[in-house]
Coordinates of C-alpha atoms in Angstrom, one line a residue:
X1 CA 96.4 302.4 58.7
X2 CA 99.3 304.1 56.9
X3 CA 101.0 300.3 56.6
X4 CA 98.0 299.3 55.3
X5 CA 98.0 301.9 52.8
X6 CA 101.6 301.3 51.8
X7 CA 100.8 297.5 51.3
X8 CA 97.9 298.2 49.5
X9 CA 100.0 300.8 47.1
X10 CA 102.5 297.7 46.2
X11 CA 100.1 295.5 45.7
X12 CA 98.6 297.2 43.0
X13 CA 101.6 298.6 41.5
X14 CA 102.8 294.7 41.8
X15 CA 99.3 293.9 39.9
X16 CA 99.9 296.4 37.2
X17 CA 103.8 295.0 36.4
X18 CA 102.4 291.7 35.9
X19 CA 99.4 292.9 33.9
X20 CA 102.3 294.5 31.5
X21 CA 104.3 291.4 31.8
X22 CA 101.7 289.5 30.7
X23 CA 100.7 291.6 27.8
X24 CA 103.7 291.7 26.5
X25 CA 104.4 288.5 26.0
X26 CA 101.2 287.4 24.8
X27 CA 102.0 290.1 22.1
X28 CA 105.5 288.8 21.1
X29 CA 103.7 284.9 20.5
X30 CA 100.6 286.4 18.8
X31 CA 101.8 285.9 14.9
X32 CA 101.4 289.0 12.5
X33 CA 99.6 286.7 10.1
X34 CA 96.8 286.0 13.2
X35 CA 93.3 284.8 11.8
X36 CA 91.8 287.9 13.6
X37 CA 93.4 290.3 10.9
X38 CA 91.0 291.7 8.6
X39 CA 91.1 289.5 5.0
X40 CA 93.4 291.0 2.6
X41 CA 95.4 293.5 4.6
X42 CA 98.1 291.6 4.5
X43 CA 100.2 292.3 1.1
X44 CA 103.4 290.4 -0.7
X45 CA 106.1 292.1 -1.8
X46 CA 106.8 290.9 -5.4
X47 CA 110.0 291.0 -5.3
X48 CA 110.7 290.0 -1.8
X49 CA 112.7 287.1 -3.5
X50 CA 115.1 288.6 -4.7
X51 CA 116.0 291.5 -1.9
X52 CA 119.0 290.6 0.2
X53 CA 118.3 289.0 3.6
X54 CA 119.2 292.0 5.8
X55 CA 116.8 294.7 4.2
X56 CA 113.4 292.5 3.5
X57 CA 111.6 293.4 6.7
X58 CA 113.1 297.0 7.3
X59 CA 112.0 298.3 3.7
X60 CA 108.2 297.4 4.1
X61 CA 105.4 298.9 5.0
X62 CA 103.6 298.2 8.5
X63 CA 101.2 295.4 7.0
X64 CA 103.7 294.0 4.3
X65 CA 106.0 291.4 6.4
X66 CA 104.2 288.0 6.6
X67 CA 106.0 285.0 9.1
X68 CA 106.8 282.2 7.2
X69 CA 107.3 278.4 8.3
X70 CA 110.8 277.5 8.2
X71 CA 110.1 275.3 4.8
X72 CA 109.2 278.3 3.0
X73 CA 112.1 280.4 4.5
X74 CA 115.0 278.2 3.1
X75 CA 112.9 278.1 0.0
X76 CA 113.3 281.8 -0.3
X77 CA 116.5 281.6 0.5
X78 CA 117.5 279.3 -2.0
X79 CA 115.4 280.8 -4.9
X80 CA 117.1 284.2 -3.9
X81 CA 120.5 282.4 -4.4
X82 CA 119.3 280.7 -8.1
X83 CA 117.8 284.2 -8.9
X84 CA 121.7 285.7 -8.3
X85 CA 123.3 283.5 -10.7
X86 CA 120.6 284.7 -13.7
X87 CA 121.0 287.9 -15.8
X88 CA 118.1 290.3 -15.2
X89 CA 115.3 289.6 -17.8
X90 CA 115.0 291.4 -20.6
X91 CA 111.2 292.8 -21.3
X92 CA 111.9 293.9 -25.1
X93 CA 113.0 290.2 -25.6
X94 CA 110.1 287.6 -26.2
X95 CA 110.4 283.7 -27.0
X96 CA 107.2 281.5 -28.7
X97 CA 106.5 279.1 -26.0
X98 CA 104.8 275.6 -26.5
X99 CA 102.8 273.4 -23.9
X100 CA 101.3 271.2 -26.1
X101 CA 103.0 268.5 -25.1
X102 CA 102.3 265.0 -22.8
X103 CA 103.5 261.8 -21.9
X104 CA 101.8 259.1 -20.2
X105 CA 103.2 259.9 -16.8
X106 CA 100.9 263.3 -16.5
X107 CA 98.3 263.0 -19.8
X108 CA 98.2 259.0 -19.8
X109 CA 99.4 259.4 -23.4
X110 CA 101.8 260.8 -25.7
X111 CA 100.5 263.9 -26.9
X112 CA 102.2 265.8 -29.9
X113 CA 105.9 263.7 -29.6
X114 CA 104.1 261.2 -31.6
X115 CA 103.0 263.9 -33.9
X116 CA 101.8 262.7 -37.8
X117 CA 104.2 262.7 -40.7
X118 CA 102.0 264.7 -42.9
X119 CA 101.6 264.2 -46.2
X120 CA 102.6 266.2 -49.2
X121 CA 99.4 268.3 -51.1
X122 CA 100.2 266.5 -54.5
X123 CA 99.5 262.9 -53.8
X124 CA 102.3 261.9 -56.4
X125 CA 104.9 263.3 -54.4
X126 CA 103.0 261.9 -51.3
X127 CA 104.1 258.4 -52.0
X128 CA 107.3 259.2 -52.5
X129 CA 107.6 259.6 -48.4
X130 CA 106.4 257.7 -45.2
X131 CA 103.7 258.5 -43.4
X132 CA 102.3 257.2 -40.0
X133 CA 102.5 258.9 -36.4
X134 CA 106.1 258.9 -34.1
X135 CA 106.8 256.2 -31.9
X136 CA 108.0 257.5 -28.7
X137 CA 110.0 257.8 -26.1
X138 CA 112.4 256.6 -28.6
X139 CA 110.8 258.2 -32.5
X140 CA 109.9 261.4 -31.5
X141 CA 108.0 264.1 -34.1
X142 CA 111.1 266.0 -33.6
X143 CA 114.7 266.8 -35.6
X144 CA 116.7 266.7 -32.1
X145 CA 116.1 265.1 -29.0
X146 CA 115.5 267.7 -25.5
X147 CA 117.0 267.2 -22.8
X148 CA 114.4 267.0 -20.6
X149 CA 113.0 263.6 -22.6
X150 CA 109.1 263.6 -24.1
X151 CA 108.1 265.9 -21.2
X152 CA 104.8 267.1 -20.3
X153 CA 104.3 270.5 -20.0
X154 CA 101.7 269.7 -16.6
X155 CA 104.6 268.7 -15.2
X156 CA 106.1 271.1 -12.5
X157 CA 109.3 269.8 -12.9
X158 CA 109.8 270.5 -16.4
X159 CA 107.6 274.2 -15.8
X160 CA 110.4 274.7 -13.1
X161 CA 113.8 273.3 -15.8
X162 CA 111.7 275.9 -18.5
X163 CA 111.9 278.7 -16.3
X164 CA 115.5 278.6 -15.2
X165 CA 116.6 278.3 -18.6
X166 CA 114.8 281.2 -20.0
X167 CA 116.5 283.3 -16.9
X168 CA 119.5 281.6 -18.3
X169 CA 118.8 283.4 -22.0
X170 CA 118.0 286.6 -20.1
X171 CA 114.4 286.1 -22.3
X172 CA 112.2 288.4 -20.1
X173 CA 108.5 287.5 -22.0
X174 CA 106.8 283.9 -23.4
X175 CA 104.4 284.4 -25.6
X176 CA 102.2 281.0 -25.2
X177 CA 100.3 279.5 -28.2
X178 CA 96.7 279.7 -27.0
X179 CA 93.8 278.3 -28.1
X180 CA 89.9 278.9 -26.2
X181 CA 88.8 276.5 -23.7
X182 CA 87.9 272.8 -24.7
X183 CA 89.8 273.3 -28.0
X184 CA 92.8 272.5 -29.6
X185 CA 95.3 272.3 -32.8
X186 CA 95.1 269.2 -34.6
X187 CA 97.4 267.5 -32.5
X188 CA 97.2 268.1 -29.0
X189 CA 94.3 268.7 -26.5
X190 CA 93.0 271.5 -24.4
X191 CA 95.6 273.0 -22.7
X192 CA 94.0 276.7 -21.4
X193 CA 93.8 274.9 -17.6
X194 CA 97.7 274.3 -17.8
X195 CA 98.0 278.2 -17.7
X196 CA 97.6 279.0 -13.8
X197 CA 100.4 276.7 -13.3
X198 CA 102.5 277.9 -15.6
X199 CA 101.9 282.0 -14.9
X200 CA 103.1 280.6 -11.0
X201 CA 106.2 279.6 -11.6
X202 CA 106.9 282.2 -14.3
X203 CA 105.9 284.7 -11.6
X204 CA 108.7 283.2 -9.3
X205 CA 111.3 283.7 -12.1
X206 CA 110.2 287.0 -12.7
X207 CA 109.2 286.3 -16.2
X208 CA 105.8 287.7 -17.9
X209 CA 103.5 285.8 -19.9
X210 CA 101.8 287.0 -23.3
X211 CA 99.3 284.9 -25.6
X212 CA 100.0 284.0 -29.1
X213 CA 96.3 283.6 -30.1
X214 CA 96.2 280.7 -32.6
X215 CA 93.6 280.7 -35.8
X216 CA 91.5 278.4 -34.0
X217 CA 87.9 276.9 -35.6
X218 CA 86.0 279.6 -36.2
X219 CA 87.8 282.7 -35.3
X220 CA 85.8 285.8 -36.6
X221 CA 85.8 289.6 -34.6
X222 CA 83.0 288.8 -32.5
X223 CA 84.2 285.7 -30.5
X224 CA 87.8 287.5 -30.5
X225 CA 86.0 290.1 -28.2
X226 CA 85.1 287.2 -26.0
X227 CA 88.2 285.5 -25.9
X228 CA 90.3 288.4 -25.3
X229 CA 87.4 289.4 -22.5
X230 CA 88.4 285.6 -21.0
X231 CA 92.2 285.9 -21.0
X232 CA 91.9 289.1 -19.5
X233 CA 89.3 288.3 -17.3
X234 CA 90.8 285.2 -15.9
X235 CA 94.5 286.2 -16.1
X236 CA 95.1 289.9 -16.1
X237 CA 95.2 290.7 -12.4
X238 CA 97.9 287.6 -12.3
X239 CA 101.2 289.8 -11.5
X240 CA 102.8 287.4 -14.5
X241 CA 101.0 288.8 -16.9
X242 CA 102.6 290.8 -19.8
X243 CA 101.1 294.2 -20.2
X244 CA 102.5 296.8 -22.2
X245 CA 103.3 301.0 -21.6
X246 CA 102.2 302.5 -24.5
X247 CA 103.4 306.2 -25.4
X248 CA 100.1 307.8 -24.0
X249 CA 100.6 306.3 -21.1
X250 CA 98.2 303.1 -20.7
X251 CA 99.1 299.7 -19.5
X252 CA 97.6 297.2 -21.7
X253 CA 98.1 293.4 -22.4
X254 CA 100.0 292.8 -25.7
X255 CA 98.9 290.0 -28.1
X256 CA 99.8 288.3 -30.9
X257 CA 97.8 287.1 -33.7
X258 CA 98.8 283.9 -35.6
X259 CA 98.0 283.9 -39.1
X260 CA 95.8 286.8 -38.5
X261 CA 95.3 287.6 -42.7
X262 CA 93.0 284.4 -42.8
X263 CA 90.2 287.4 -41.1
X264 CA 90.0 290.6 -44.0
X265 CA 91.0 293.7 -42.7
X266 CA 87.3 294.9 -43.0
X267 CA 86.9 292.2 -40.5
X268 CA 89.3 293.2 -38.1
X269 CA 88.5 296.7 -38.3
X270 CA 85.1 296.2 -36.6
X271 CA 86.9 294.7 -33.4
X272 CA 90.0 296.5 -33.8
X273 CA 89.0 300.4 -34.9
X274 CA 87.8 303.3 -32.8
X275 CA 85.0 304.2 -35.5
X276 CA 83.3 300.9 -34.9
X277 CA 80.3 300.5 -32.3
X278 CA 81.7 297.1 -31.6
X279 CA 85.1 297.6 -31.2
X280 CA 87.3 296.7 -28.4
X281 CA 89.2 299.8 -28.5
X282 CA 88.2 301.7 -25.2
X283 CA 86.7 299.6 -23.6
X284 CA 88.0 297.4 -20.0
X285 CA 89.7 295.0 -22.8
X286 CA 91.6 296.7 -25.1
X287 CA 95.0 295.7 -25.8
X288 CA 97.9 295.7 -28.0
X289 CA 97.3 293.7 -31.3
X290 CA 100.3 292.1 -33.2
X291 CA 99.4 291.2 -36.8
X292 CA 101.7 288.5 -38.6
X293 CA 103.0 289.3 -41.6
X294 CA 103.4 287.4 -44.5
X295 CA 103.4 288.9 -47.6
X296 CA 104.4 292.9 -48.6
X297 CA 100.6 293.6 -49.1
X298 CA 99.6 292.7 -45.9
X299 CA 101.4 295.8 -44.3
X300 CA 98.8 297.8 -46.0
X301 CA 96.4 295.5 -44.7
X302 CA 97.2 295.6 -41.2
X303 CA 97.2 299.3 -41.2
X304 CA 93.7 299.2 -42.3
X305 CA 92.6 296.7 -40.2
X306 CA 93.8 298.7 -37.3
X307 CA 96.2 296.4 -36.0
X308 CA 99.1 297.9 -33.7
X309 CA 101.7 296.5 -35.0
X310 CA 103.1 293.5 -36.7
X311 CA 105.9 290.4 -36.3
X312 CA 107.6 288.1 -38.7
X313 CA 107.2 284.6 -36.9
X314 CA 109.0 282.4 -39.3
X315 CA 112.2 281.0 -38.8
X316 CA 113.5 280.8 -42.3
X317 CA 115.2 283.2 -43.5
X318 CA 114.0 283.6 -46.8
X319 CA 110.8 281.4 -46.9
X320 CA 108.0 284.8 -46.6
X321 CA 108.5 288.3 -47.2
X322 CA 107.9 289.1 -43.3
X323 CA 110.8 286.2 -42.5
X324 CA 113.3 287.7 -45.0
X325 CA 116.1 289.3 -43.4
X326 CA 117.1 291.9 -45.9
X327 CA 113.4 293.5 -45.9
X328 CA 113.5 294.5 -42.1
X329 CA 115.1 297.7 -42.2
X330 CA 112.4 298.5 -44.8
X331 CA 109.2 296.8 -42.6
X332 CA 110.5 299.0 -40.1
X333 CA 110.8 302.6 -41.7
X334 CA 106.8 302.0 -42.7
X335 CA 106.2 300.7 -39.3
X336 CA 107.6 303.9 -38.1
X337 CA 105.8 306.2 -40.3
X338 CA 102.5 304.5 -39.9
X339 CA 103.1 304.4 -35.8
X340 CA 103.2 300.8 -35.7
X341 CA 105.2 298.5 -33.5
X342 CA 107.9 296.1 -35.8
X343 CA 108.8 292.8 -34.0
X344 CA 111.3 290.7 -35.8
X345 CA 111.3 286.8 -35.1
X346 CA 114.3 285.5 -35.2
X347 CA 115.3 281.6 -34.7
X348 CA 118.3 279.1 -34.4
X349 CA 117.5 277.5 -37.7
X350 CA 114.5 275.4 -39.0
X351 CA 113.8 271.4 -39.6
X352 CA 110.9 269.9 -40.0
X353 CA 111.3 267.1 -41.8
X354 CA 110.3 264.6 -39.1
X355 CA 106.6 266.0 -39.3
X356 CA 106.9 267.1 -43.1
X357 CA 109.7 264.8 -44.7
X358 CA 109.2 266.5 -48.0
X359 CA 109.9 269.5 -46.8
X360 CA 113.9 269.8 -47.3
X361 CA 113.4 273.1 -49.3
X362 CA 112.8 274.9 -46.1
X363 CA 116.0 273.4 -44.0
X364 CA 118.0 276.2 -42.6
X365 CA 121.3 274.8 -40.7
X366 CA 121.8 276.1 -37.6
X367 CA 126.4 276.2 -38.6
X368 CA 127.1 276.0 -35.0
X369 CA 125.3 278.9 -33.7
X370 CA 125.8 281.6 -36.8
X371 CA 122.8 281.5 -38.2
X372 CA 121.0 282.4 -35.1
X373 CA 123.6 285.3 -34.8
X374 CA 123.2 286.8 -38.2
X375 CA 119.3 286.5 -37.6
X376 CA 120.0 288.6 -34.2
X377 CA 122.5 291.2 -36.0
X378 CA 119.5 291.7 -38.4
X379 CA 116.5 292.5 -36.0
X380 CA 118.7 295.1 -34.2
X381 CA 120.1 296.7 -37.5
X382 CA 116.0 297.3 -38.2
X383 CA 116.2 299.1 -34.1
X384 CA 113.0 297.0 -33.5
X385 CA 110.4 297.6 -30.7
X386 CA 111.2 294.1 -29.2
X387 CA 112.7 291.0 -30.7
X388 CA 110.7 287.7 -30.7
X389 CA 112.3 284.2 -30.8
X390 CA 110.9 281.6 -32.4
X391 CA 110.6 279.5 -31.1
X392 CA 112.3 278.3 -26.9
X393 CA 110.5 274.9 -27.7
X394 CA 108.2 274.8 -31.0
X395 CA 110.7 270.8 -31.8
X396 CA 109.1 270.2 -34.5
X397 CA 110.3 272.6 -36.7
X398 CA 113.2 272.7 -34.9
X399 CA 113.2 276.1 -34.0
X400 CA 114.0 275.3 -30.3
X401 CA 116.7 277.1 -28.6
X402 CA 115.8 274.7 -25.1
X403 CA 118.5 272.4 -24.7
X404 CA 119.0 269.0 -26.4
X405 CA 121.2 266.2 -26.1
X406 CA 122.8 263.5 -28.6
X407 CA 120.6 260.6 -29.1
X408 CA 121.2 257.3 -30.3
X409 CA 119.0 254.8 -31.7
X410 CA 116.6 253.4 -34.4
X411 CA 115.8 256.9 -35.1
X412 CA 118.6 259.7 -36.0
X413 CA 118.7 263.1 -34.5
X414 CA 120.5 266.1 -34.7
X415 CA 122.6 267.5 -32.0
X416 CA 124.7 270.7 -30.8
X417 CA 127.5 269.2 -30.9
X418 CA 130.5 270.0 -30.7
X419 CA 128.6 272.9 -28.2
X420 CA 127.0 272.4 -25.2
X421 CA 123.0 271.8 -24.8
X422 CA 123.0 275.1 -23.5
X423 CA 124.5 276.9 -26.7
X424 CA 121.6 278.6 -27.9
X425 CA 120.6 279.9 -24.3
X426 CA 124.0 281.4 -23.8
X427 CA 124.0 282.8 -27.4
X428 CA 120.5 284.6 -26.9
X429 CA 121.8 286.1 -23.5
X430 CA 124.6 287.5 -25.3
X431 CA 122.4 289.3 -27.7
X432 CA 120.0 290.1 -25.0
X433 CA 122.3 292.4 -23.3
X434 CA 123.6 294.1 -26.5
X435 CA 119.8 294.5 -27.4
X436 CA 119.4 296.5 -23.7
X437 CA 122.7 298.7 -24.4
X438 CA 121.2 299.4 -28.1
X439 CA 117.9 300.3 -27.0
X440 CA 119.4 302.7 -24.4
X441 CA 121.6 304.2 -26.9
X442 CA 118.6 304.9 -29.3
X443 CA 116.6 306.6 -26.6
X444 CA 119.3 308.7 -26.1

């Protein structure tokens, strides 16, 4: 009986070890990512990419750490090692970005290379200059010739090429022209369902995305409302987008306003000031407001129109009031005693004479880099709230500080030479860093 006992007692302690055994292993092979987890408990890391191998798991929080498929690990990996080579981004530092353009491959046309050259107002001087749409992939609307050839911007390739070489200028914001859905400038088409794409691999680079809202048809206060509403409906939870600390203490999105004295102040004021039952101002969608300024009486007007602050845009030294050099220091005293934000625009140079080949007047040469120097010396002698670039790819004006290449043909183009393509980048993370140690000396 006692035998008995003691076979029975093994038995089930026998039973129980393999019961553990078995539970244990069946544990190790379930994955952490199993589809019996509750939806959304799982959480990413943003910048998982860019944390070194041997601390990723140990920093996170039970919940945090998601098994990936091989694939995606050596992606990691190597994004990690392209993140390393790049200068941190700079936040204070903001480029105009286009993605207006197409080629047949991804639009099944050419869409703004083969831009129109317009015609002078006065119809005498009109004649005087040819007219007719670009011819590409060989006549491009453009002054130089990129790099990347007529591109689209749907193509991931070229979103992917965009990205590195902003990380290359250490630019840490785009500001993207934007028009509302099913609309467009003259020239292009619709290109609001572009922007998912775009704020995705921007994301991986670590770079944020603002909107540059263009005058489109129509614009007035009341369907600004809704358009802001959309963008920051659709976009604002993206982790890309741009949103701004301001001093009492609120995170808001940050936009720009392209040729925003076509609206009165009065105007703006209803959308744009507390006092207003239909203002935007407290509400889920408020924001910060960048006015462009053109002439010296629209500071006044901006302040009224209760605007948050203003930028220059224009490449040309020279060619407004807001673009000329010598009035920054001045722009930015009455930003600063009106608590307004100053953003200077600075830009390589500007060409336009492949869209507007009357337009010589305006032709600022780039001198192998200096120009785009003295305009960077300027904005931080004013000790602006950020700089803006105009433009990483606005060709053409030829404003672009993306990279081109020599080009040979039917058509002549400008080139960097004797520099590399990559001049302009390297230039602009130059100034980038000596805009970060500036801005920490003046907060000291």
């Amino acid at each position: 009986m006692a035998r008995f006992r003691l076979k029975s007692c093994i038995s089930l302690v026998s039973l129980a070890l393999l019961l553990v055994i078995i539970t244990l292993v069946l544990k190790a092979l379930a994955p952490e990512d199993s589809p019996f987890d509750s939806p959304g408990e799982v959480e990413i890391n943003i910048n998982r990419q860019t944390a070194p191998q041997n601390q990723r798991n140990f920093n996170k929080r039970p919940g945090e750490t998601k098994m990936s498929d091989p694939v995606e690990s050596v992606k990691d990996a190597e994004l990690e090692s392209t993140l390393r080579k790049f200068p941190p981004p700079n936040y204070y530092l903001h480029a105009f970005y286009y993605m207006w353009y197409g080629n047949p491959t991804f639009d099944g046309k050419y869409i703004h290379w083969d831009h129109p050259q317009l015609p002078h107002w006065d119809a005498k001087v009109a004649q005087e200059y040819p007219q007719g749409r670009h011819n590409p992939p060989d006549d491009i609307g453009a002054n130089y010739y990129p790099s990347l050839g007529p591109y689209s911007s749907r193509d991931p390739s070229v979103l992917e090429a965009h990205m590195q070489q902003l990380r290359t200028a250490a630019i840490g914001v785009i500001a993207i022209s934007w028009y509302p859905p099913s609309t467009n400038d003259d020239n292009g088409e619709p290109i609001d369902e572009i922007i998912p794409s775009l704020l995705e691999v921007a994301h991986k680079y670590h770079i944020k995305v603002a909107f540059h809202i263009e005058p489109y048809k129509g614009r007035d206060e009341v369907n600004m409302f809704t358009n802001v509403k959309y963008i920051v409906d659709k976009y604002g939870e993206h982790p890309a987008f741009f949103k701004y600390r301001t001093n009492a203490g609120k995170l808001l999105p940050l936009f720009y306003v392209y040729d925003s004295y076509l609206m009165n102040s009065e105007q703006w004021a209803k959308l744009l000031k507390h006092t207003d039952s239909s203002s935007i101002r407290d509400t889920p969608y408020d924001a910060i407001f960048i006015a462009l300024l053109v002439e010296e009486k629209h500071k006044r007007e901006i302040l009224t129109a209760g605007f948050d602050g203003l930028y220059t845009y224009f490449a040309t030294n020279g060619f407004t009031y807001g673009s000329t050099q010598r009035n920054w220091v001045s722009i930015k005293a009455f930003c600063d005693d009106n608590d307004l934000i100053f953003i200077p625009s600075v830009g390589p140079g500007y060409i336009d004479t492949s869209v507007r080949p009357w337009n010589f007047k305006n032709t600022r040469n780039r001198i192998n880099g200096k120009y785009y120097e003295t305009s960077l010396s300027a904005a931080l002698e004013s000790r602006p709230n950020f700089i803006s670039i105009t433009s990483f790819n606005e060709w053409h004006e030829g404003t672009q500080i993306e990279t081109a290449v020599p080009k040979t043909g039917q058509t002549v183009y400008l080139d960097y030479l004797p520099n590399k393509p990559t001049i302009y980048l390297e230039i602009t993370r130059k100034w980038a860093a000596i805009f970060g140690g500036e801005r920490q000396r003046w907060q000291d």
